[in-house]
């Protein structure tokens, strides 16, 4: 086993590979579960596939956990005083805003959203209780942004890791419980009590879980797969079984109608998988921990955010003819491929240069200390 003073300094290619897989799954879910339906005339097979994958929406919530896992590095800097809350906030805006705004602007220009929606969503105000606009694909971006801001703000105010963990643990508990009680044992987006958005509570709770997992694993040992004694082999076999079992649980939840009513099972299963991947304890996490498998993980955000634009143009120019000339899997695969391809292009054309432009504007407006500091 390989000991590391801070495992978070390493690159987790296997987690990047998961991010890409989950981005593809969420595109599939949105195509099959909603956008495709007006073009298939109520076809029974399409309806059945949509029903089977209705819990695949949990992929968006798994992304919250992953984001929280990588947030610890920034939280440590905030607790230590070497990184300001203002710098963190600007970094997150620079990272998330360009692709999101271009997606929103495109949808506005093609008359799919109104200008009030464009305005509110441009300030990350969708699905947080301030705005009752909780429908639409970009609810996740607003909730993620404010959840990250919340945890960073908590760290900046408390400045003590033990108190941060105590208060944070209580907050996570109530965020999860409120969702379980008000969203039929799942994670919702409705507004309760006249202004509390379950989507934002989901994001805060699940990002918090990711932060705590990161703390538990930060000083753990990673398996180098160089030792082959009996005990080590047995440990690897056990963790490989755990990996396969958790992947199977996620498959059941995502692809089998009504597999689990309580969606906390999905989150727990993923957390077990994340632990194994971070430590490279099982065979799946080990063989995917390389640049070839994980390189595409960087495209996940652009793929997710820009999919609604791709769906609009596919619906306008392609889907009507595709449904008449192709079978289900050919049609769906081509749609997902188009969305992924455009997302990759957007990453290189918009996300990376857009963040750079935003940083330059930030230096102009806020001073020379404005620079990237977030992982």
XYZ file of C-alpha atoms in Angstrom:
375
model
C 0.000 0.000 0.000
C 1.205 3.491 -0.860
C 0.966 6.089 1.917
C 0.444 9.706 0.964
C 0.487 12.732 3.270
C -2.433 14.158 1.345
C -4.139 11.897 -1.160
C -6.115 14.870 -2.506
C -2.982 16.085 -4.273
C -3.283 13.166 -6.675
C -5.258 13.004 -9.890
C -8.113 10.521 -9.765
C -8.440 9.379 -13.352
C -10.944 6.707 -12.326
C -13.274 9.344 -10.858
C -12.874 11.379 -14.056
C -13.916 8.281 -15.998
C -17.009 8.005 -13.783
C -17.840 11.650 -14.408
C -17.838 11.092 -18.142
C -19.947 7.930 -17.874
C -22.457 9.722 -15.664
C -22.592 12.689 -18.065
C -23.475 10.296 -20.883
C -26.112 8.621 -18.696
C -27.798 11.910 -17.832
C -27.959 12.802 -21.533
C -29.554 9.412 -22.223
C -32.032 9.993 -19.399
C -33.121 13.375 -20.716
C -33.452 12.150 -24.295
C -35.446 9.034 -23.462
C -37.336 10.415 -20.498
C -38.689 13.564 -22.058
C -37.301 15.205 -25.171
C -37.864 12.250 -27.459
C -41.468 11.554 -26.495
C -43.228 14.121 -28.763
C -41.554 12.502 -31.782
C -42.449 8.855 -31.144
C -46.227 9.144 -30.934
C -46.644 7.333 -27.641
C -44.777 4.223 -28.809
C -45.050 1.584 -26.064
C -41.379 0.588 -26.193
C -40.175 4.178 -25.824
C -42.576 4.725 -22.938
C -41.326 1.549 -21.250
C -37.688 2.573 -21.616
C -38.520 6.005 -20.200
C -40.281 4.403 -17.237
C -37.354 2.064 -16.590
C -34.831 4.895 -16.517
C -36.827 7.434 -14.518
C -34.495 7.091 -11.504
C -31.473 7.856 -13.661
C -32.035 11.461 -12.595
C -30.074 10.472 -9.473
C -26.930 10.863 -11.562
C -27.257 14.637 -11.092
C -27.283 14.131 -7.325
C -24.238 11.860 -7.508
C -22.441 14.752 -9.207
C -23.078 16.791 -6.044
C -21.182 14.186 -3.996
C -18.272 14.211 -6.457
C -18.116 18.024 -6.353
C -18.051 17.936 -2.562
C -15.246 15.390 -2.586
C -13.016 17.776 -4.543
C -14.103 20.808 -2.509
C -11.979 19.867 0.524
C -8.821 21.360 -0.963
C -10.436 24.796 -1.133
C -12.017 24.413 2.307
C -8.615 23.699 3.845
C -7.239 26.863 2.291
C -10.218 28.842 3.556
C -9.802 27.441 7.076
C -6.120 28.308 6.992
C -6.743 31.885 5.943
C -4.613 31.682 2.805
C -7.584 31.895 0.464
C -10.458 34.325 0.785
C -14.139 33.577 0.413
C -14.349 36.303 -2.270
C -11.601 34.604 -4.283
C -13.392 31.270 -4.020
C -16.691 32.782 -5.150
C -15.109 34.479 -8.142
C -13.300 31.291 -9.135
C -16.555 29.333 -9.136
C -18.366 32.004 -11.150
C -15.547 32.079 -13.693
C -15.675 28.292 -13.937
C -19.431 27.778 -14.209
C -20.865 30.919 -15.774
C -19.574 31.117 -19.413
C -21.004 27.783 -20.648
C -24.200 28.210 -18.638
C -24.839 31.717 -19.982
C -24.159 30.710 -23.596
C -26.611 27.825 -23.221
C -29.241 30.142 -21.733
C -28.654 32.842 -24.336
C -28.993 30.350 -27.174
C -32.277 29.047 -25.768
C -33.537 32.617 -25.407
C -32.587 33.515 -28.984
C -34.524 30.521 -30.334
C -37.518 31.532 -28.180
C -37.438 28.512 -25.879
C -37.149 30.574 -22.702
C -38.348 34.072 -21.808
C -36.142 36.976 -20.833
C -37.083 36.759 -17.127
C -35.903 33.143 -17.125
C -32.695 34.180 -18.890
C -32.141 36.945 -16.336
C -32.829 34.855 -13.227
C -30.878 31.828 -14.380
C -27.904 33.988 -15.385
C -27.502 34.863 -11.701
C -27.760 31.228 -10.542
C -31.239 31.865 -9.132
C -33.084 28.876 -10.567
C -34.340 26.260 -8.120
C -33.026 27.831 -4.909
C -36.286 29.118 -3.415
C -35.792 32.723 -4.542
C -37.159 31.794 -7.955
C -39.864 29.180 -8.398
C -38.328 28.153 -11.722
C -37.265 24.694 -10.658
C -37.895 22.963 -13.993
C -35.321 22.762 -16.751
C -31.906 21.195 -17.069
C -29.927 24.038 -15.487
C -31.493 23.740 -12.028
C -28.461 21.631 -11.131
C -25.967 24.406 -11.903
C -27.689 26.947 -9.649
C -28.008 24.473 -6.786
C -24.400 23.344 -7.158
C -23.109 26.914 -7.183
C -24.956 27.965 -4.035
C -24.111 24.716 -2.247
C -20.413 25.290 -2.918
C -20.768 28.902 -1.791
C -22.548 27.753 1.373
C -19.835 25.286 2.413
C -17.035 27.688 1.527
C -18.764 30.456 3.499
C -19.189 28.161 6.488
C -15.484 27.327 6.412
C -14.515 30.987 6.046
C -16.646 31.985 9.062
C -15.814 29.102 11.411
C -12.060 28.782 10.704
C -11.895 25.572 12.720
C -12.168 22.118 11.180
C -13.712 20.395 14.207
C -16.488 22.951 14.585
C -16.945 22.956 10.824
C -17.467 19.187 10.883
C -19.857 19.333 13.834
C -22.059 22.062 12.389
C -21.739 20.650 8.877
C -22.767 17.184 9.997
C -25.958 18.538 11.574
C -26.744 20.498 8.406
C -26.192 17.442 6.197
C -28.500 15.376 8.368
C -31.407 17.798 8.173
C -30.924 18.440 4.437
C -31.166 14.710 3.721
C -34.057 14.104 6.148
C -36.120 16.983 4.765
C -35.741 15.547 1.269
C -36.619 12.025 2.355
C -39.715 13.292 4.193
C -40.959 15.700 1.520
C -39.896 14.008 -1.748
C -41.267 10.512 -1.185
C -37.953 9.045 0.049
C -36.007 10.646 -2.769
C -34.400 13.987 -3.618
C -36.773 16.619 -4.950
C -36.839 20.137 -6.354
C -40.160 21.456 -5.043
C -40.402 24.434 -2.703
C -41.662 23.689 0.815
C -42.638 25.984 3.681
C -43.104 28.882 1.268
C -39.458 29.311 0.319
C -37.236 26.307 1.112
C -36.176 24.531 -2.078
C -35.546 20.804 -1.814
C -33.167 20.984 -4.781
C -30.881 23.374 -2.905
C -31.126 21.280 0.252
C -30.170 18.209 -1.795
C -27.123 19.990 -3.155
C -26.009 21.260 0.254
C -26.474 17.859 1.894
C -24.806 15.799 -0.825
C -21.900 18.209 -1.339
C -21.410 17.996 2.418
C -21.292 14.204 2.241
C -18.588 14.515 -0.414
C -16.577 16.872 1.808
C -16.733 14.482 4.763
C -15.784 11.504 2.597
C -12.798 13.443 1.336
C -11.673 14.096 4.907
C -11.967 10.430 5.816
C -9.855 9.416 2.812
C -7.289 12.201 2.660
C -4.590 10.334 4.613
C -5.450 6.810 3.498
C -3.162 4.473 1.599
C -3.592 3.780 -2.111
C -2.937 0.307 -3.428
C -0.003 0.298 -5.859
C -0.795 -3.299 -6.886
C 2.843 -4.299 -6.452
C 2.447 -6.629 -3.471
C 0.849 -10.015 -4.026
C 0.761 -11.701 -0.628
C -2.318 -13.677 0.432
C -3.781 -10.957 2.682
C -3.398 -8.265 0.009
C -4.968 -10.451 -2.674
C -7.895 -11.288 -0.382
C -8.442 -7.600 0.340
C -8.449 -6.792 -3.360
C -10.934 -9.567 -4.079
C -13.278 -8.257 -1.372
C -13.107 -4.693 -2.661
C -13.580 -5.851 -6.246
C -16.747 -7.655 -5.173
C -17.891 -4.461 -3.424
C -17.232 -2.463 -6.606
C -19.183 -4.889 -8.779
C -22.000 -5.040 -6.231
C -22.320 -1.226 -5.987
C -22.219 -0.855 -9.778
C -24.966 -3.468 -9.988
C -27.044 -1.578 -7.393
C -26.652 1.624 -9.409
C -27.656 -0.251 -12.561
C -30.787 -1.551 -10.840
C -31.684 1.908 -9.612
C -31.055 3.588 -12.959
C -32.406 0.992 -15.357
C -35.000 -1.165 -13.573
C -38.346 0.456 -12.881
C -39.046 0.806 -9.165
C -35.914 -1.047 -8.021
C -35.485 1.081 -4.899
C -38.002 3.465 -3.426
C -35.569 5.098 -0.997
C -32.932 6.827 -3.102
C -30.517 7.103 -0.209
C -29.531 3.549 -1.202
C -28.159 4.952 -4.468
C -26.070 7.564 -2.637
C -24.679 5.036 -0.155
C -23.802 2.620 -2.970
C -21.968 5.349 -4.853
C -20.072 6.429 -1.725
C -18.786 2.860 -1.306
C -17.722 2.856 -4.953
C -15.990 6.225 -4.500
C -14.050 4.953 -1.479
C -12.787 1.961 -3.435
C -11.882 4.061 -6.463
C -9.966 6.632 -4.413
C -7.956 3.923 -2.672
C -7.672 1.809 -5.847
C -8.670 -1.106 -3.621
C -10.587 -3.088 -6.259
C -9.833 -4.183 -9.793
C -12.339 -1.809 -11.460
C -10.938 1.261 -9.727
C -7.385 0.177 -10.514
C -7.774 -0.531 -14.231
C -9.681 2.738 -14.822
C -7.145 4.884 -12.947
C -5.242 6.015 -16.015
C -5.299 8.986 -18.335
C -6.779 7.043 -21.251
C -9.894 6.192 -19.200
C -10.225 9.462 -17.351
C -9.314 12.068 -19.956
C -12.928 12.635 -21.036
C -14.065 13.444 -17.510
C -13.172 17.102 -18.033
C -15.950 17.391 -20.620
C -18.744 16.426 -18.202
C -19.878 19.933 -17.265
C -20.090 21.225 -20.846
C -21.894 18.065 -21.955
C -24.478 18.476 -19.207
C -25.088 22.198 -19.584
C -25.217 22.321 -23.378
C -27.393 19.267 -23.932
C -30.598 21.330 -23.985
C -29.277 23.329 -26.951
C -28.357 20.135 -28.793
C -31.807 18.680 -28.070
C -33.496 21.753 -29.508
C -31.672 21.521 -32.834
C -32.024 17.739 -33.032
C -35.740 18.138 -32.450
C -36.008 20.808 -35.101
C -33.967 19.172 -37.846
C -33.372 15.471 -37.134
C -35.579 13.582 -34.735
C -38.708 13.498 -36.846
C -36.915 11.733 -39.701
C -34.718 9.602 -37.441
C -37.678 8.058 -35.638
C -39.093 6.908 -38.953
C -35.880 5.423 -40.330
C -34.005 4.083 -37.274
C -34.536 1.670 -34.439
C -34.564 2.742 -30.820
C -30.921 2.131 -29.976
C -29.558 3.609 -33.207
C -31.687 6.691 -32.743
C -30.793 7.141 -29.074
C -27.100 6.389 -29.565
C -26.803 8.939 -32.348
C -28.602 11.549 -30.249
C -26.305 10.953 -27.272
C -23.248 10.990 -29.544
C -24.281 14.362 -30.971
C -24.739 15.820 -27.500
C -21.405 14.487 -26.256
C -19.573 15.720 -29.357
C -21.004 19.233 -29.083
C -20.202 19.236 -25.361
C -16.554 18.438 -26.099
C -16.392 21.218 -28.676
C -17.980 23.657 -26.207
C -15.379 22.702 -23.602
C -12.517 23.769 -25.874
C -14.250 26.736 -27.526
C -16.180 28.190 -24.578
C -15.467 26.653 -21.166
C -11.672 26.899 -21.086
C -11.201 30.222 -22.910
C -14.330 31.652 -21.254
C -12.915 31.006 -17.783
C -9.681 32.695 -18.859
C -11.503 35.756 -20.159
C -13.540 35.975 -16.961
C -10.362 35.869 -14.876
C -8.856 38.722 -16.904
C -12.023 40.751 -16.409
C -11.892 39.861 -12.710
C -8.334 41.181 -12.436
C -9.429 44.378 -14.134
C -12.428 44.852 -11.836
C -11.157 43.420 -8.531
C -7.359 43.707 -8.672
C -4.328 41.584 -9.425
C -5.055 38.994 -6.735
C -7.913 37.539 -8.754
C -6.655 34.205 -10.023
C -7.747 30.629 -10.189
C -7.512 28.819 -6.908
C -10.142 26.117 -7.103
C -9.471 22.529 -8.123
